[in-house]
Short mmCIF file of C-alpha atoms in Angstrom, two decimals:
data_model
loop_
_atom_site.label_atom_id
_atom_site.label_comp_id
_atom_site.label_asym_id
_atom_site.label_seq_id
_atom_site.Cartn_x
_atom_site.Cartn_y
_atom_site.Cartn_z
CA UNK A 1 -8.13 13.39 4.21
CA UNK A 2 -5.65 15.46 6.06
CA UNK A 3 -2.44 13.98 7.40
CA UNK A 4 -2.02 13.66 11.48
CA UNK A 5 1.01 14.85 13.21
CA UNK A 6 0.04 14.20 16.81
CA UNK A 7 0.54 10.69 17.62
CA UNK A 8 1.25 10.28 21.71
CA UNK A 9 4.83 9.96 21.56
CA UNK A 10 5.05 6.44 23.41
CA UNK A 11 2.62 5.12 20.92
CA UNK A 12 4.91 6.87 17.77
CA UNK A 13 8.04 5.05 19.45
CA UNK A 14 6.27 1.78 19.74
CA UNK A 15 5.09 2.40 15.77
CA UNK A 16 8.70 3.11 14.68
CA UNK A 17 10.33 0.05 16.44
CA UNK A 18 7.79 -2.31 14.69
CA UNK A 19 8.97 -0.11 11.60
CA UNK A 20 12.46 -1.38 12.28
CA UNK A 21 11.80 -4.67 13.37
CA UNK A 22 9.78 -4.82 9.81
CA UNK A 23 13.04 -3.44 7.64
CA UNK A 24 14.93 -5.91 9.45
CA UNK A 25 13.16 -8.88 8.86
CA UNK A 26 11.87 -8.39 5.15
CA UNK A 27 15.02 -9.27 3.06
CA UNK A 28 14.78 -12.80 5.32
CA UNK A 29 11.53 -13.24 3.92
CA UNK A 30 12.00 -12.67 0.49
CA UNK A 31 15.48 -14.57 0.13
CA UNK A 32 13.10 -17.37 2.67
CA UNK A 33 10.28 -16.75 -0.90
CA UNK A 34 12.69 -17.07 -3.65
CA UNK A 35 15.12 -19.57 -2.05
CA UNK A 36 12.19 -21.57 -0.98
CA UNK A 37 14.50 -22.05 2.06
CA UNK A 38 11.27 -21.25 4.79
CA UNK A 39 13.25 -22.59 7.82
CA UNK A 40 10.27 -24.12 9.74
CA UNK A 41 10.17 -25.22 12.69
CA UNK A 42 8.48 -27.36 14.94
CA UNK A 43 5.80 -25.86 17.10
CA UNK A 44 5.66 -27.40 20.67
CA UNK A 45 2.91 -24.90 21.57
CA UNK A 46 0.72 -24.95 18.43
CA UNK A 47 1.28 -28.14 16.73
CA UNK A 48 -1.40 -27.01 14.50
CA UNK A 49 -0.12 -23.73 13.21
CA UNK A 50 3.16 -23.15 10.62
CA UNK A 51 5.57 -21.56 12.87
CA UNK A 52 9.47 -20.43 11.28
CA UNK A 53 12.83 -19.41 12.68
CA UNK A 54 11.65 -16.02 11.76
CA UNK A 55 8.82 -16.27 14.16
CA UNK A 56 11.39 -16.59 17.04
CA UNK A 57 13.66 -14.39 16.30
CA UNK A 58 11.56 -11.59 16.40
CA UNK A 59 9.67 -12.65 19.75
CA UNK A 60 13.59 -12.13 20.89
CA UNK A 61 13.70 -9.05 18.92
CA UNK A 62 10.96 -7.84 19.99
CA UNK A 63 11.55 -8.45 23.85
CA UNK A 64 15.26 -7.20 23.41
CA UNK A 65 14.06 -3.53 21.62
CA UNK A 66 11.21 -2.96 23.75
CA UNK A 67 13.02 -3.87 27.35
CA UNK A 68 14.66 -0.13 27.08
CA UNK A 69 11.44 1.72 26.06
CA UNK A 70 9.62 0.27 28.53
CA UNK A 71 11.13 -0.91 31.51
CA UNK A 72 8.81 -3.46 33.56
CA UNK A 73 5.81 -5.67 31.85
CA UNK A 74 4.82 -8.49 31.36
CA UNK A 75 5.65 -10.04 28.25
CA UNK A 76 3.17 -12.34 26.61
CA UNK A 77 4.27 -13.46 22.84
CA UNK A 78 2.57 -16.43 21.13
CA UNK A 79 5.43 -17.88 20.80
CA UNK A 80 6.78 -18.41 24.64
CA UNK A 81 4.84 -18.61 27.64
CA UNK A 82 4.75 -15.11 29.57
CA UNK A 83 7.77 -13.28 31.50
CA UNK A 84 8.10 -10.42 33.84
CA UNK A 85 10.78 -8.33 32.12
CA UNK A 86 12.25 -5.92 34.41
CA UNK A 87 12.48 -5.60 38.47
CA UNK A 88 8.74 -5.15 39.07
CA UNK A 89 6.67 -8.25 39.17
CA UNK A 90 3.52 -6.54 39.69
CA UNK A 91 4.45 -3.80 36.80
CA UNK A 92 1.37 -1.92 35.19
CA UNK A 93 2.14 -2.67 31.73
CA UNK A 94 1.68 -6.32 29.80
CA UNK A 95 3.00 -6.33 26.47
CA UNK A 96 1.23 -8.73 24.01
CA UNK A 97 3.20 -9.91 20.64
CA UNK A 98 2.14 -11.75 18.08
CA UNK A 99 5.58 -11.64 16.24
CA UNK A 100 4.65 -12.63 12.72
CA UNK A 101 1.33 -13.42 12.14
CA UNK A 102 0.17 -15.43 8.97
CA UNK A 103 3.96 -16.55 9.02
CA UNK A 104 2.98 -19.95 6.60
CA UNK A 105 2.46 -16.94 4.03
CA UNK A 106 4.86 -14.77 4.83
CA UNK A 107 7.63 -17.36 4.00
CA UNK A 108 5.96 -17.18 0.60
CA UNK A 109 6.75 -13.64 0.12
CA UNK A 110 2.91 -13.24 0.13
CA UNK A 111 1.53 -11.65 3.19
CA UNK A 112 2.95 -11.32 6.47
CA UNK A 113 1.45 -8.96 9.37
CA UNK A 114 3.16 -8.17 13.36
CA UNK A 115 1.17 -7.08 16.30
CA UNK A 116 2.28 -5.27 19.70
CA UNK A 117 -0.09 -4.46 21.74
CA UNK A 118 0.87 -2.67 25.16
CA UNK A 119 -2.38 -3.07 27.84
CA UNK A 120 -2.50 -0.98 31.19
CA UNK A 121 -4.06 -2.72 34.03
CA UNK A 122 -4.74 0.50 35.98
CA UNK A 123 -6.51 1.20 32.80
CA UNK A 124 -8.23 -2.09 32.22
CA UNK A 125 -7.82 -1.78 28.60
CA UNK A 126 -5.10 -1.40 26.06
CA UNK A 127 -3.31 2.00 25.78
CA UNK A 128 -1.23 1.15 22.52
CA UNK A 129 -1.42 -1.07 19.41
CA UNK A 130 0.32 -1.19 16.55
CA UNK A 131 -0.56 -3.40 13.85
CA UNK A 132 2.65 -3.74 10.90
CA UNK A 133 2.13 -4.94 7.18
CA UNK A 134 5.38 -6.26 6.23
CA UNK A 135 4.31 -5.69 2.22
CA UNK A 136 2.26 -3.11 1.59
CA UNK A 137 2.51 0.83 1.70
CA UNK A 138 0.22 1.30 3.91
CA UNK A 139 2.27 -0.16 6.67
CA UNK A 140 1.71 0.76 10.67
CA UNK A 141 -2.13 0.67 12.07
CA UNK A 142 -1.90 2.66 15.50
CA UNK A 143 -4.14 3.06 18.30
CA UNK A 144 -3.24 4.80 21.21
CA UNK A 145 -4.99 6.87 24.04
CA UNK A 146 -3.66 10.80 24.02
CA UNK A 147 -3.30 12.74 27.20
CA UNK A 148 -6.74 13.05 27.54
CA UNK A 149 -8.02 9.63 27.68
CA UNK A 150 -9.40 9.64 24.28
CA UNK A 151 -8.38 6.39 21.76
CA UNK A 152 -7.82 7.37 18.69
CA UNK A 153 -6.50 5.28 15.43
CA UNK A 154 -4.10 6.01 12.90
CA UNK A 155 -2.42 4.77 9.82
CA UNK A 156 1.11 5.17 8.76
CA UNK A 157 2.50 4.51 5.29
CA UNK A 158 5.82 3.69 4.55
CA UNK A 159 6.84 6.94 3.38
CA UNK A 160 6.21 8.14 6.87
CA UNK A 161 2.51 10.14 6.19
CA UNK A 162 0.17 9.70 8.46
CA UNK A 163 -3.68 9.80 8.69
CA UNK A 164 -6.08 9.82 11.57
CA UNK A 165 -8.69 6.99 10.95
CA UNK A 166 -12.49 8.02 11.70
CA UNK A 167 -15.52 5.56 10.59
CA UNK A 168 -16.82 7.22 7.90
CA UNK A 169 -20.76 6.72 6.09
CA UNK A 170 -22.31 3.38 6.83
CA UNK A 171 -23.63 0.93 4.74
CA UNK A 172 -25.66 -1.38 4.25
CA UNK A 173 -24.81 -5.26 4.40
CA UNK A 174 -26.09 -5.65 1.16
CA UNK A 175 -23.26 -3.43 0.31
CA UNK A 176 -20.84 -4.10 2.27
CA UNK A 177 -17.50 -6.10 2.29
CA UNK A 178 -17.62 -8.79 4.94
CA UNK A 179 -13.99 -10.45 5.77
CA UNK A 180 -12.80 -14.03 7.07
CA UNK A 181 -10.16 -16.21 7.68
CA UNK A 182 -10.94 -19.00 5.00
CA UNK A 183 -7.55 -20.28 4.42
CA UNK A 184 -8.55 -24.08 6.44
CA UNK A 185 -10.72 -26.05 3.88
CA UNK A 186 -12.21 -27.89 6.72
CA UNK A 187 -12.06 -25.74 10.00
CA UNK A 188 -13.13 -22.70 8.37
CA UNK A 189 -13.66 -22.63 4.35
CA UNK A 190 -17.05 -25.69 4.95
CA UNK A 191 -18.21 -23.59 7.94
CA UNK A 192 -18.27 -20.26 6.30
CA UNK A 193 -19.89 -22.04 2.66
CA UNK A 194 -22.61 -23.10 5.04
CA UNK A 195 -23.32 -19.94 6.42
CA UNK A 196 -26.76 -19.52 3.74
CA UNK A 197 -28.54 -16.89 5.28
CA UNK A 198 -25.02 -14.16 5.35
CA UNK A 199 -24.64 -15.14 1.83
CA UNK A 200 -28.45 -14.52 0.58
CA UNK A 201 -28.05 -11.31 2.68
CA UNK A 202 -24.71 -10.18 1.06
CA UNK A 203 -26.16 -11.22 -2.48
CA UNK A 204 -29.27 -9.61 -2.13
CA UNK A 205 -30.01 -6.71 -5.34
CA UNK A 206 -29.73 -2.92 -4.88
CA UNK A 207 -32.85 -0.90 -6.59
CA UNK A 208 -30.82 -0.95 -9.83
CA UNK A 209 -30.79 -4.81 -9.48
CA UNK A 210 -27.11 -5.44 -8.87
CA UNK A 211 -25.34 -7.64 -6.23
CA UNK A 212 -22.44 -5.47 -4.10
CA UNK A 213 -22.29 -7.22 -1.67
CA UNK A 214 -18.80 -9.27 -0.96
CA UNK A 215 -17.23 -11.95 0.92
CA UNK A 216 -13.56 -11.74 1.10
CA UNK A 217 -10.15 -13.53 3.19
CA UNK A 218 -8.60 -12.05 5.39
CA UNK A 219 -5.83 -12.07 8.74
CA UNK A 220 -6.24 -11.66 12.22
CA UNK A 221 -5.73 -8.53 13.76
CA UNK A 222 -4.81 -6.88 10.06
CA UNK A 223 -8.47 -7.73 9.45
CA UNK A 224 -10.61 -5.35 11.95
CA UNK A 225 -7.39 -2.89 10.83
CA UNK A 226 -9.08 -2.95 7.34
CA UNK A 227 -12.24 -2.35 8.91
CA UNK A 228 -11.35 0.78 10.87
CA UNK A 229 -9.64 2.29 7.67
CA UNK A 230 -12.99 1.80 5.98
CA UNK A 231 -11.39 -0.89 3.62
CA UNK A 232 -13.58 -3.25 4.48
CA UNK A 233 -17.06 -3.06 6.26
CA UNK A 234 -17.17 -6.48 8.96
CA UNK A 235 -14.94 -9.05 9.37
CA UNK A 236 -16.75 -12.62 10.76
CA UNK A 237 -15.45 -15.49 12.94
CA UNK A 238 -18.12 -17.40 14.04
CA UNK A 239 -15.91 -21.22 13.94
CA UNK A 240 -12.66 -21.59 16.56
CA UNK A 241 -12.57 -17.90 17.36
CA UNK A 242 -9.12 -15.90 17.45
CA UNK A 243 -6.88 -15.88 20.64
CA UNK A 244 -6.02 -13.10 22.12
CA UNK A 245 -3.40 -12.18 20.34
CA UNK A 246 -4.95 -12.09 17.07
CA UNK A 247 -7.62 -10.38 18.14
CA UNK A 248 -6.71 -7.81 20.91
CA UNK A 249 -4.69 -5.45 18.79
CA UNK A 250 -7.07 -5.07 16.11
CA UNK A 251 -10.26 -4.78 18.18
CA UNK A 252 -8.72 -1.64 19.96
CA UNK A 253 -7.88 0.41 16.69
CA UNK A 254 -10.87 -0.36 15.57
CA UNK A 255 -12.39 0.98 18.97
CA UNK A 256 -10.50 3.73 18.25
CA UNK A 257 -11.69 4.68 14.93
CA UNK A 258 -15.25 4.43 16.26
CA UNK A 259 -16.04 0.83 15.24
CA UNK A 260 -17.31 -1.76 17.13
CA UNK A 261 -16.68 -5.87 18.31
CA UNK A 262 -19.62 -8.21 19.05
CA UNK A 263 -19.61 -11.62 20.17
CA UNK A 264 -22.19 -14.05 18.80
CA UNK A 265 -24.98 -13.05 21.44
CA UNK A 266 -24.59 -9.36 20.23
CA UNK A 267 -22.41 -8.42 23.44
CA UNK A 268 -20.03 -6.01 22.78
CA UNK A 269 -16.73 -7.40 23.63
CA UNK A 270 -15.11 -5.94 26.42
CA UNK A 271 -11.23 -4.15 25.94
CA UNK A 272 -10.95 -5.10 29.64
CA UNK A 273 -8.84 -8.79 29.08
CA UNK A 274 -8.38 -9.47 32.63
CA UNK A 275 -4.89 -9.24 32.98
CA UNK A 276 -4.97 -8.37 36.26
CA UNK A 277 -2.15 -10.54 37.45
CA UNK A 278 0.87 -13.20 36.11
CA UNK A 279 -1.36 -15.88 36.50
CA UNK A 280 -4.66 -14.29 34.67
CA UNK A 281 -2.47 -13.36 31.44
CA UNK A 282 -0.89 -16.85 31.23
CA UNK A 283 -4.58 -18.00 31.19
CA UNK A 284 -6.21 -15.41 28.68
CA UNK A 285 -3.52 -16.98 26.09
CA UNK A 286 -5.54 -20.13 26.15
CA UNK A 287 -8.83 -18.46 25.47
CA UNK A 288 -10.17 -17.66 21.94
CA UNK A 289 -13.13 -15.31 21.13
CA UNK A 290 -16.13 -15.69 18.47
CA UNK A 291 -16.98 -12.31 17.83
CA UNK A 292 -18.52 -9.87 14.66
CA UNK A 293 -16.30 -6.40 13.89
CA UNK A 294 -17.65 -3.99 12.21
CA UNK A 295 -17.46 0.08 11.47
CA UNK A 296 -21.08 0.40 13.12
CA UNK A 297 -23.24 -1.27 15.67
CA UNK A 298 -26.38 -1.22 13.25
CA UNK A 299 -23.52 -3.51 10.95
CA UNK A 300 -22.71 -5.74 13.54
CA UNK A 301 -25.84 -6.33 14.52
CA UNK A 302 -26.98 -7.29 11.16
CA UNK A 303 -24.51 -9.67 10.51
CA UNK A 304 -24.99 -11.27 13.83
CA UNK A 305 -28.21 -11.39 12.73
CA UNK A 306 -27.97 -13.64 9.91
CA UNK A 307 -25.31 -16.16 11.17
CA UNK A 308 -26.63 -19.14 11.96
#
């Protein structure tokens, strides 16, 4: 694989402020690990989801490093209702932040992910994501659209290489690693256990008589980030569905690498998320999507397929 050098420059400046945003925020979660000193609080917006003082301090980070860059937006974070940043109320851009996903687990020192997206109206569709591991090497998941029009996906690693991501040979389900957020016994571990017909599919033999195929956890928009790097073949949520947020920035790199997103009917799932005014982003917050990604149709299908 050859490295990339020709990420759209809005797109690498987006990338490198999640970068710093990341280095800033990393010795607070390991001293938040080893301390055991996780400074929850309470979540008036979720009161069913972990959220920490590290959560809102980087929806204020965020806001404060991207204001400069970008001028007007909209600025929709899970973690406030939206805001028109800027002198333009009706400005092209809405900025969507999810500023520490997984953050119950990143307190751990376990695994913590960040997602900005940046969505153009006049586009319908999202012009940049960037997708952060806060542990790993391979750190910054990009999408962006070049001067062209074309969306294309990247991954950076934290020693700064980079690599264009393309889908690469498909395969089948019986060989395939299928992806999904487990980590609720109830809400999503039963549901998933339940699911007979995905997991006689995924079990079923090769020619040589062994089982490849896999079911495996794994975190919102991170998750279809694995898929486009060819990590991981599908990821599933058929129980609550993921909110915007979650899902958004992942489903357009993974556009961009040449996957695809299907809801439960076998619809592709639109990159259009109606943000066409104040009031139509404060409502697609609320809203949370069942879908199938995958790194081909014929996959998707499949697996939509055998869900029951």
């Amino acid at each position: 694989m050859e490295q990339a050098t020709d990420i759209p420059p809005l797109a690498q400046k987006i990338a490198e402020t999640v970068r710093g945003v990341m280095l800033e925020l990393r010795p607070r979660l390991i001293e938040a690990a080893l301390t055991g000193q996780r400074g929850e609080s309470e979540n008036l917006r979720h009161e069913d989801n972990f959220l920490s003082e590290h959560d809102l301090w980087m929806h204020r980070r965020y806001r404060e490093l991207l204001t400069p860059i970008l001028g007007s937006f909209v600025y929709a974070s899970e973690e406030a209702e939206p805001e028109v940043i800027g002198d333009n109320p009706d400005a092209d851009l809405c900025v969507l932040v999810d500023p520490l996903d997984t953050s119950e687990l990143a307190v751990r020192g376990l695994l913590g992910y960040t997602h900005v997206m940046v969505y153009s109206r006049e586009a319908a569709q999202p012009v940049i994501a960037v997708v952060g591991d806060i542990f790993h090497h391979l750190q910054l998941y990009v999408g962006a659209r070049d001067d062209q029009g074309v969306d294309r996906a990247f991954v950076i690693t934290a020693d700064s290489q980079t690599f264009e991501l393309k889908q690469r040979s498909k395969k089948k389900l019986s060989e395939s690693l299928v992806t999904n957020f487990l980590m609720r016994p109830g809400e999503r571990f039963l549901p998933l256990s339940q699911q007979t017909q995905l997991m006689q599919a995924l079990d079923a033999p090769g020619e040589d008589g062994k089982s490849r195929g896999r079911i495996g956890v794994d975190f919102g928009s991170v998750s279809l980030c694995h898929v486009a790097a060819g990590m991981t073949e599908a990821v599933i949520e058929f129980a609550k569905g993921f909110a915007v947020w979650d899902l958004a920035p992942g489903h357009y790199i993974l556009h961009a690498s040449g996957g695809t997103v299907l809801d439960l009917d076998a619809n592709p799932v639109p990159l259009d998320y109606g943000f066409d005014s104040f009031t139509d982003v404060a409502k697609a917050m609320d809203r949370r999507q069942r879908f199938v990604a995958a790194g081909s149709l014929d996959l998707a299908m499949k697996v939509v397929s055998e869900l029951r």
